[in-house]
Amino acid sequence: MHIQDDLLLNSYCSLYKSATEEVRIWGWPLQSSGLLTAEFSSRSLIILSGRVTEWSDGKVNYSIRKANKTWMLQKWSASVVQLDPNTWILEYKWAGAARISRIVSALIEFLKFRLSREVRRMKQEFWLLPSHGNRHYEFKEDTFKIPT
């Protein structure tokens, strides 16, 4: 059981979690309010008990959602919500896009690190090159001697 998810005080329990999806139940025994967000993936919500008042995407109008109602919080959206006392919600979230974006971010950071290291190495070699003179030698018969 975890407490405080996103910007909304609640307690939740993961019922099922895999690399690409998660099902969890969450809520709070007292009245609670805060910001409910969806980032990389949509969230499907079913109110098991209680009531939720939602102000979606910064609008003045609100929706009241009661027990046994389902709604979707679309990706990249946010809603201010107020949960009545003893409101519990079942949530399904597909997390594949979030994991892919983290992997891509990590890959980009790694490539930036490698590229900056290679550029730094090339700069050092560029500035060291003139101090060592000409590295290309001409071999002539009279300068090339075989050890005896």
GROMACS .gro file of C-alpha atoms in nm, residues 50-124:
model
   75
   50GLY     CA    1  -1.831   0.729  -0.327
   51ARG     CA    2  -1.840   1.029  -0.558
   52VAL     CA    3  -1.587   1.233  -0.757
   53THR     CA    4  -1.628   1.597  -0.861
   54GLU     CA    5  -1.401   1.675  -1.157
   55TRP     CA    6  -1.291   2.004  -1.313
   56SER     CA    7  -1.119   1.889  -1.631
   57ASP     CA    8  -0.843   2.076  -1.815
   58GLY     CA    9  -0.882   2.398  -1.614
   59LYS     CA   10  -1.248   2.455  -1.706
   60VAL     CA   11  -1.494   2.625  -1.470
   61ASN     CA   12  -1.768   2.368  -1.536
   62TYR     CA   13  -1.750   2.047  -1.336
   63SER     CA   14  -1.874   1.691  -1.365
   64ILE     CA   15  -2.000   1.477  -1.081
   65ARG     CA   16  -1.921   1.108  -1.118
   66LYS     CA   17  -2.091   0.855  -0.891
   67ALA     CA   18  -2.035   0.489  -0.807
   68ASN     CA   19  -2.033   0.239  -1.097
   69LYS     CA   20  -1.940   0.509  -1.351
   70THR     CA   21  -1.640   0.490  -1.583
   71TRP     CA   22  -1.441   0.768  -1.741
   72MET     CA   23  -1.113   0.819  -1.924
   73LEU     CA   24  -0.845   1.068  -1.838
   74GLN     CA   25  -0.676   1.124  -2.175
   75LYS     CA   26  -0.299   1.133  -2.206
   76TRP     CA   27  -0.135   1.471  -2.140
   77SER     CA   28  -0.441   1.595  -1.952
   78ALA     CA   29  -0.505   1.698  -1.595
   79SER     CA   30  -0.815   1.740  -1.382
   80VAL     CA   31  -0.873   1.892  -1.043
   81VAL     CA   32  -1.077   1.640  -0.847
   82GLN     CA   33  -1.251   1.624  -0.513
   83LEU     CA   34  -1.317   1.282  -0.369
   84ASP     CA   35  -1.602   1.249  -0.121
   85PRO     CA   36  -1.525   1.050   0.195
   86ASN     CA   37  -1.470   0.680   0.139
   87THR     CA   38  -1.435   0.706  -0.239
   88TRP     CA   39  -1.253   0.413  -0.400
   89ILE     CA   40  -1.152   0.386  -0.766
   90LEU     CA   41  -1.032   0.100  -0.985
   91GLU     CA   42  -0.779   0.220  -1.241
   92TYR     CA   43  -0.633   0.062  -1.553
   93LYS     CA   44  -0.329   0.224  -1.709
   94TRP     CA   45  -0.128   0.112  -2.007
   95ALA     CA   46   0.230   0.211  -1.926
   96GLY     CA   47   0.411   0.101  -2.241
   97ALA     CA   48   0.459   0.449  -2.383
   98ALA     CA   49   0.601   0.578  -2.057
   99ARG     CA   50   0.860   0.302  -2.041
  100ILE     CA   51   0.956   0.351  -2.406
  101SER     CA   52   1.005   0.725  -2.353
  102ARG     CA   53   1.230   0.658  -2.050
  103ILE     CA   54   1.439   0.417  -2.254
  104VAL     CA   55   1.468   0.669  -2.538
  105SER     CA   56   1.565   0.945  -2.291
  106ALA     CA   57   1.832   0.723  -2.137
  107LEU     CA   58   1.964   0.633  -2.482
  108ILE     CA   59   1.983   0.999  -2.583
  109GLU     CA   60   2.169   1.086  -2.262
  110PHE     CA   61   2.414   0.802  -2.323
  111LEU     CA   62   2.475   0.912  -2.683
  112LYS     CA   63   2.527   1.273  -2.571
  113PHE     CA   64   2.782   1.154  -2.314
  114ARG     CA   65   2.969   0.940  -2.569
  115LEU     CA   66   2.965   1.213  -2.832
  116SER     CA   67   3.095   1.478  -2.592
  117ARG     CA   68   3.373   1.241  -2.480
  118GLU     CA   69   3.475   1.173  -2.841
  119VAL     CA   70   3.472   1.543  -2.929
  120ARG     CA   71   3.689   1.616  -2.625
  121ARG     CA   72   3.933   1.341  -2.731
  122MET     CA   73   3.946   1.475  -3.088
  123LYS     CA   74   4.018   1.827  -2.961
  124GLN     CA   75   4.307   1.696  -2.753
   0.00000   0.00000   0.00000
